[in-house]
Amino acid sequence: MSDPWRRRLIGGGVSVAVAVVVGVVLAVPWLAQRADSSEAAADPSAAVTQSVTTPVPGPERDVAEPRRALLPPEDGVYLGVSNFRLVTDNGAVRVWSEQNGARPAIVNWYQQWLTGERRFRPDWARRVARTGAIPMITWEPWSAPEGERHTPVQPDISLARIAAGDHDGIVRAWARDIAAYGQPVMIRLMHEMNGNWYPWGVHVNGNAPADYVAAWRHVHRIFDAAGVDNVSWIWSINNLERIDGEDHEISAYYPGRKWVDWVSTSGFNWGEAYSWSSWRTADPLYGDTYRELSRFDKPIMISEIGTTDIGGDARLWIRQTFQRLRTGYPKLRAVLWYDDIDAAGLDFRLHGQTAGALAQPGALGRDWLRTPVLRRLAP
């Protein structure tokens, strides 16, 4: 997100907005959609300690079911989508797939540490998994802003305080519950840290790049101590567009090879919606960032992609952009469409002019898309 005022909230303050034993590699078949039994939400006004300890409705994991973690595809990409309705509405993934001509391999949503639903929701994860997709959570350590603007200065959630253990309660609760869930989960932690619109930004809220590394490793260590081996950790920068307030020395806050499973970026074609934006194609948007991320020798993800129709043909942009990503970005292993409306009202959803755009001839290409591949873990 290069626009610092975009945010993702749903009713009740819930955010919408994601050492391993070598085992058998399994390709996951697409599973039939089944109804989940509950959709209870936490009281957003409850204390964090209450929020993360109240039992979440839903059946416990079948202990006979093998524990698994996600592997990146050897070639091609996982197609993903960010759309909170797919997490909470039974049958929504099937409908989205029918409308767009492609079934998502990853479904992302957004959750914050201090507002909204603060617990890991295994019932949401199961609903996604039952469609054959992998649940991905963009996990945001902050309080959601009031109104339409971000509030990056939040001293109670600075990187130094995260690293010092001030928020270990919620981190331990998530680690415990994800370990119990036992199936693949992707966590996109503290994303777009090279911008200045979130409290974990590397140059706001008293933060420094070393603080980011320390905070990331601290959270990761808590998960390690809880025996969590089913999480894929996604380190995600904002694309390098040379915008005000954005840092480009990204290696200074890379947590390190052992602490990261995927590297990622987010980038949108804002068209002519703003005075600072223009209609931009794939290479101007992603080329420099892709080259920088390639240095880390990790699978690369575009974790937020989308286009407006202000200033150009959005449907044509989708076809041409995906064609270019397919042919010119060989290390790309996942692409997630941001299927939502931003805070300023820009509509990135696939409807109207862009309805079914992913299914256009030459857009995705069936030989490019992959179904999730899993690794069996030790019991």
PDB file of C-alpha atoms in Angstrom, residues 156-288:
ATOM      1  CA  ASP A 156       2.538   1.709  23.404  1.00  0.00           C
ATOM      2  CA  ILE A 157       3.168  -0.500  20.375  1.00  0.00           C
ATOM      3  CA  SER A 158       6.664   0.600  19.318  1.00  0.00           C
ATOM      4  CA  LEU A 159       9.065  -1.993  17.948  1.00  0.00           C
ATOM      5  CA  ALA A 160      11.256  -1.668  21.034  1.00  0.00           C
ATOM      6  CA  ARG A 161       8.312  -2.513  23.285  1.00  0.00           C
ATOM      7  CA  ILE A 162       7.426  -5.539  21.152  1.00  0.00           C
ATOM      8  CA  ALA A 163      11.039  -6.741  21.347  1.00  0.00           C
ATOM      9  CA  ALA A 164      11.069  -6.115  25.104  1.00  0.00           C
ATOM     10  CA  GLY A 165       8.103  -8.448  25.590  1.00  0.00           C
ATOM     11  CA  ASP A 166       5.384  -5.919  26.430  1.00  0.00           C
ATOM     12  CA  HIS A 167       2.947  -7.709  24.109  1.00  0.00           C
ATOM     13  CA  ASP A 168       4.000 -11.284  24.727  1.00  0.00           C
ATOM     14  CA  GLY A 169       0.532 -12.220  25.984  1.00  0.00           C
ATOM     15  CA  ILE A 170      -1.135 -11.971  22.597  1.00  0.00           C
ATOM     16  CA  VAL A 171       1.884 -13.436  20.792  1.00  0.00           C
ATOM     17  CA  ARG A 172       1.977 -16.490  23.081  1.00  0.00           C
ATOM     18  CA  ALA A 173      -1.764 -17.007  22.706  1.00  0.00           C
ATOM     19  CA  TRP A 174      -1.494 -17.019  18.918  1.00  0.00           C
ATOM     20  CA  ALA A 175       1.507 -19.333  19.002  1.00  0.00           C
ATOM     21  CA  ARG A 176      -0.333 -21.781  21.255  1.00  0.00           C
ATOM     22  CA  ASP A 177      -3.520 -21.733  19.188  1.00  0.00           C
ATOM     23  CA  ILE A 178      -1.787 -22.019  15.813  1.00  0.00           C
ATOM     24  CA  ALA A 179       0.288 -24.929  17.095  1.00  0.00           C
ATOM     25  CA  ALA A 180      -2.943 -26.630  18.195  1.00  0.00           C
ATOM     26  CA  TYR A 181      -4.519 -25.918  14.794  1.00  0.00           C
ATOM     27  CA  GLY A 182      -1.726 -27.928  13.215  1.00  0.00           C
ATOM     28  CA  GLN A 183      -2.362 -27.068   9.565  1.00  0.00           C
ATOM     29  CA  PRO A 184      -0.614 -24.567   7.278  1.00  0.00           C
ATOM     30  CA  VAL A 185      -0.917 -20.879   8.161  1.00  0.00           C
ATOM     31  CA  MET A 186       0.881 -17.973   6.526  1.00  0.00           C
ATOM     32  CA  ILE A 187       1.633 -14.915   8.679  1.00  0.00           C
ATOM     33  CA  ARG A 188       2.490 -11.600   7.052  1.00  0.00           C
ATOM     34  CA  LEU A 189       3.888  -9.787  10.062  1.00  0.00           C
ATOM     35  CA  MET A 190       4.419  -6.003  10.318  1.00  0.00           C
ATOM     36  CA  HIS A 191       4.103  -5.373   6.586  1.00  0.00           C
ATOM     37  CA  GLU A 192       5.138  -2.248   4.634  1.00  0.00           C
ATOM     38  CA  MET A 193       7.617  -1.320   7.345  1.00  0.00           C
ATOM     39  CA  ASN A 194       9.559   0.830   4.884  1.00  0.00           C
ATOM     40  CA  GLY A 195       6.668   3.322   4.828  1.00  0.00           C
ATOM     41  CA  ASN A 196       5.660   5.870   7.460  1.00  0.00           C
ATOM     42  CA  TRP A 197       1.970   5.036   7.860  1.00  0.00           C
ATOM     43  CA  TYR A 198       2.148   2.211  10.445  1.00  0.00           C
ATOM     44  CA  PRO A 199       3.491   2.260  14.038  1.00  0.00           C
ATOM     45  CA  TRP A 200       6.047  -0.418  13.119  1.00  0.00           C
ATOM     46  CA  GLY A 201       7.534   1.707  10.321  1.00  0.00           C
ATOM     47  CA  VAL A 202      11.312   1.703  10.629  1.00  0.00           C
ATOM     48  CA  HIS A 203      11.593   5.505  10.919  1.00  0.00           C
ATOM     49  CA  VAL A 204       8.453   6.476  12.867  1.00  0.00           C
ATOM     50  CA  ASN A 205       7.266   6.027  16.449  1.00  0.00           C
ATOM     51  CA  GLY A 206      10.851   6.059  17.728  1.00  0.00           C
ATOM     52  CA  ASN A 207      11.746   2.993  15.667  1.00  0.00           C
ATOM     53  CA  ALA A 208      14.992   2.107  13.934  1.00  0.00           C
ATOM     54  CA  PRO A 209      15.778  -0.737  11.491  1.00  0.00           C
ATOM     55  CA  ALA A 210      17.525  -2.737  14.232  1.00  0.00           C
ATOM     56  CA  ASP A 211      14.355  -2.508  16.333  1.00  0.00           C
ATOM     57  CA  TYR A 212      12.368  -4.075  13.518  1.00  0.00           C
ATOM     58  CA  VAL A 213      14.763  -7.008  13.303  1.00  0.00           C
ATOM     59  CA  ALA A 214      14.675  -7.462  17.078  1.00  0.00           C
ATOM     60  CA  ALA A 215      10.866  -7.327  17.221  1.00  0.00           C
ATOM     61  CA  TRP A 216      10.470  -9.813  14.350  1.00  0.00           C
ATOM     62  CA  ARG A 217      12.921 -12.282  15.871  1.00  0.00           C
ATOM     63  CA  HIS A 218      11.300 -11.937  19.295  1.00  0.00           C
ATOM     64  CA  VAL A 219       7.878 -12.876  17.906  1.00  0.00           C
ATOM     65  CA  HIS A 220       9.384 -15.720  15.895  1.00  0.00           C
ATOM     66  CA  ARG A 221      11.214 -17.097  18.957  1.00  0.00           C
ATOM     67  CA  ILE A 222       7.963 -17.229  20.941  1.00  0.00           C
ATOM     68  CA  PHE A 223       6.398 -19.295  18.153  1.00  0.00           C
ATOM     69  CA  ASP A 224       9.472 -21.530  18.054  1.00  0.00           C
ATOM     70  CA  ALA A 225       9.298 -22.067  21.816  1.00  0.00           C
ATOM     71  CA  ALA A 226       5.645 -23.104  21.460  1.00  0.00           C
ATOM     72  CA  GLY A 227       6.602 -25.750  18.899  1.00  0.00           C
ATOM     73  CA  VAL A 228       4.989 -23.947  15.970  1.00  0.00           C
ATOM     74  CA  ASP A 229       6.287 -25.478  12.752  1.00  0.00           C
ATOM     75  CA  ASN A 230       3.217 -25.003  10.552  1.00  0.00           C
ATOM     76  CA  VAL A 231       3.651 -21.243   9.917  1.00  0.00           C
ATOM     77  CA  SER A 232       5.191 -19.674   6.825  1.00  0.00           C
ATOM     78  CA  TRP A 233       6.616 -16.230   7.713  1.00  0.00           C
ATOM     79  CA  ILE A 234       6.182 -13.501   5.098  1.00  0.00           C
ATOM     80  CA  TRP A 235       8.413 -10.413   5.189  1.00  0.00           C
ATOM     81  CA  SER A 236       6.582  -7.818   3.121  1.00  0.00           C
ATOM     82  CA  ILE A 237       7.768  -4.359   2.033  1.00  0.00           C
ATOM     83  CA  ASN A 238       5.902  -1.632   0.198  1.00  0.00           C
ATOM     84  CA  ASN A 239       6.988  -1.490  -3.426  1.00  0.00           C
ATOM     85  CA  LEU A 240       9.866   0.869  -4.088  1.00  0.00           C
ATOM     86  CA  GLU A 241       8.075   3.733  -5.799  1.00  0.00           C
ATOM     87  CA  ARG A 242      10.249   6.589  -4.500  1.00  0.00           C
ATOM     88  CA  ILE A 243       7.369   8.145  -2.609  1.00  0.00           C
ATOM     89  CA  ASP A 244       7.664  10.545   0.321  1.00  0.00           C
ATOM     90  CA  GLY A 245       8.409   8.866   3.630  1.00  0.00           C
ATOM     91  CA  GLU A 246       9.489   5.545   2.143  1.00  0.00           C
ATOM     92  CA  ASP A 247      12.813   3.920   3.032  1.00  0.00           C
ATOM     93  CA  HIS A 248      14.702   1.941   0.402  1.00  0.00           C
ATOM     94  CA  GLU A 249      17.588   0.460   2.378  1.00  0.00           C
ATOM     95  CA  ILE A 250      15.582  -2.688   2.897  1.00  0.00           C
ATOM     96  CA  SER A 251      18.463  -4.997   3.829  1.00  0.00           C
ATOM     97  CA  ALA A 252      18.892  -3.037   7.100  1.00  0.00           C
ATOM     98  CA  TYR A 253      15.634  -4.440   8.453  1.00  0.00           C
ATOM     99  CA  TYR A 254      15.601  -7.881   6.870  1.00  0.00           C
ATOM    100  CA  PRO A 255      15.332 -10.281   9.849  1.00  0.00           C
ATOM    101  CA  GLY A 256      17.697 -12.847   8.322  1.00  0.00           C
ATOM    102  CA  ARG A 257      17.433 -16.010   6.270  1.00  0.00           C
ATOM    103  CA  LYS A 258      16.510 -18.365   9.124  1.00  0.00           C
ATOM    104  CA  TRP A 259      13.691 -16.058  10.259  1.00  0.00           C
ATOM    105  CA  VAL A 260      11.878 -15.580   6.931  1.00  0.00           C
ATOM    106  CA  ASP A 261      10.190 -18.041   4.552  1.00  0.00           C
ATOM    107  CA  TRP A 262       8.878 -15.666   1.868  1.00  0.00           C
ATOM    108  CA  VAL A 263       9.741 -12.121   0.793  1.00  0.00           C
ATOM    109  CA  SER A 264       6.952  -9.971  -0.507  1.00  0.00           C
ATOM    110  CA  THR A 265       5.790  -6.598  -1.751  1.00  0.00           C
ATOM    111  CA  SER A 266       2.529  -4.744  -2.232  1.00  0.00           C
ATOM    112  CA  GLY A 267       1.917  -2.406  -5.144  1.00  0.00           C
ATOM    113  CA  PHE A 268      -1.104  -0.837  -6.840  1.00  0.00           C
ATOM    114  CA  ASN A 269      -1.813   0.974 -10.057  1.00  0.00           C
ATOM    115  CA  TRP A 270      -3.409   4.109  -8.616  1.00  0.00           C
ATOM    116  CA  GLY A 271      -3.974   5.449 -12.131  1.00  0.00           C
ATOM    117  CA  GLU A 272      -4.840   9.131 -12.212  1.00  0.00           C
ATOM    118  CA  ALA A 273      -6.765   9.045  -8.948  1.00  0.00           C
ATOM    119  CA  TYR A 274      -4.270  11.337  -7.168  1.00  0.00           C
ATOM    120  CA  SER A 275      -2.056  14.269  -8.079  1.00  0.00           C
ATOM    121  CA  TRP A 276       1.020  12.162  -7.295  1.00  0.00           C
ATOM    122  CA  SER A 277      -0.049   9.072  -9.263  1.00  0.00           C
ATOM    123  CA  SER A 278      -0.191   8.064 -12.908  1.00  0.00           C
ATOM    124  CA  TRP A 279      -1.203   5.015 -14.938  1.00  0.00           C
ATOM    125  CA  ARG A 280       1.610   2.503 -14.444  1.00  0.00           C
ATOM    126  CA  THR A 281       2.244  -0.906 -15.938  1.00  0.00           C
ATOM    127  CA  ALA A 282       3.936  -3.943 -14.381  1.00  0.00           C
ATOM    128  CA  ASP A 283       7.623  -3.117 -14.813  1.00  0.00           C
ATOM    129  CA  PRO A 284       7.489   0.448 -13.427  1.00  0.00           C
ATOM    130  CA  LEU A 285       5.484  -0.872 -10.480  1.00  0.00           C
ATOM    131  CA  TYR A 286       7.327  -4.068  -9.631  1.00  0.00           C
ATOM    132  CA  GLY A 287      10.615  -4.233 -11.543  1.00  0.00           C
ATOM    133  CA  ASP A 288      12.951  -2.487  -9.084  1.00  0.00           C
TER     134      ASP A 288
END
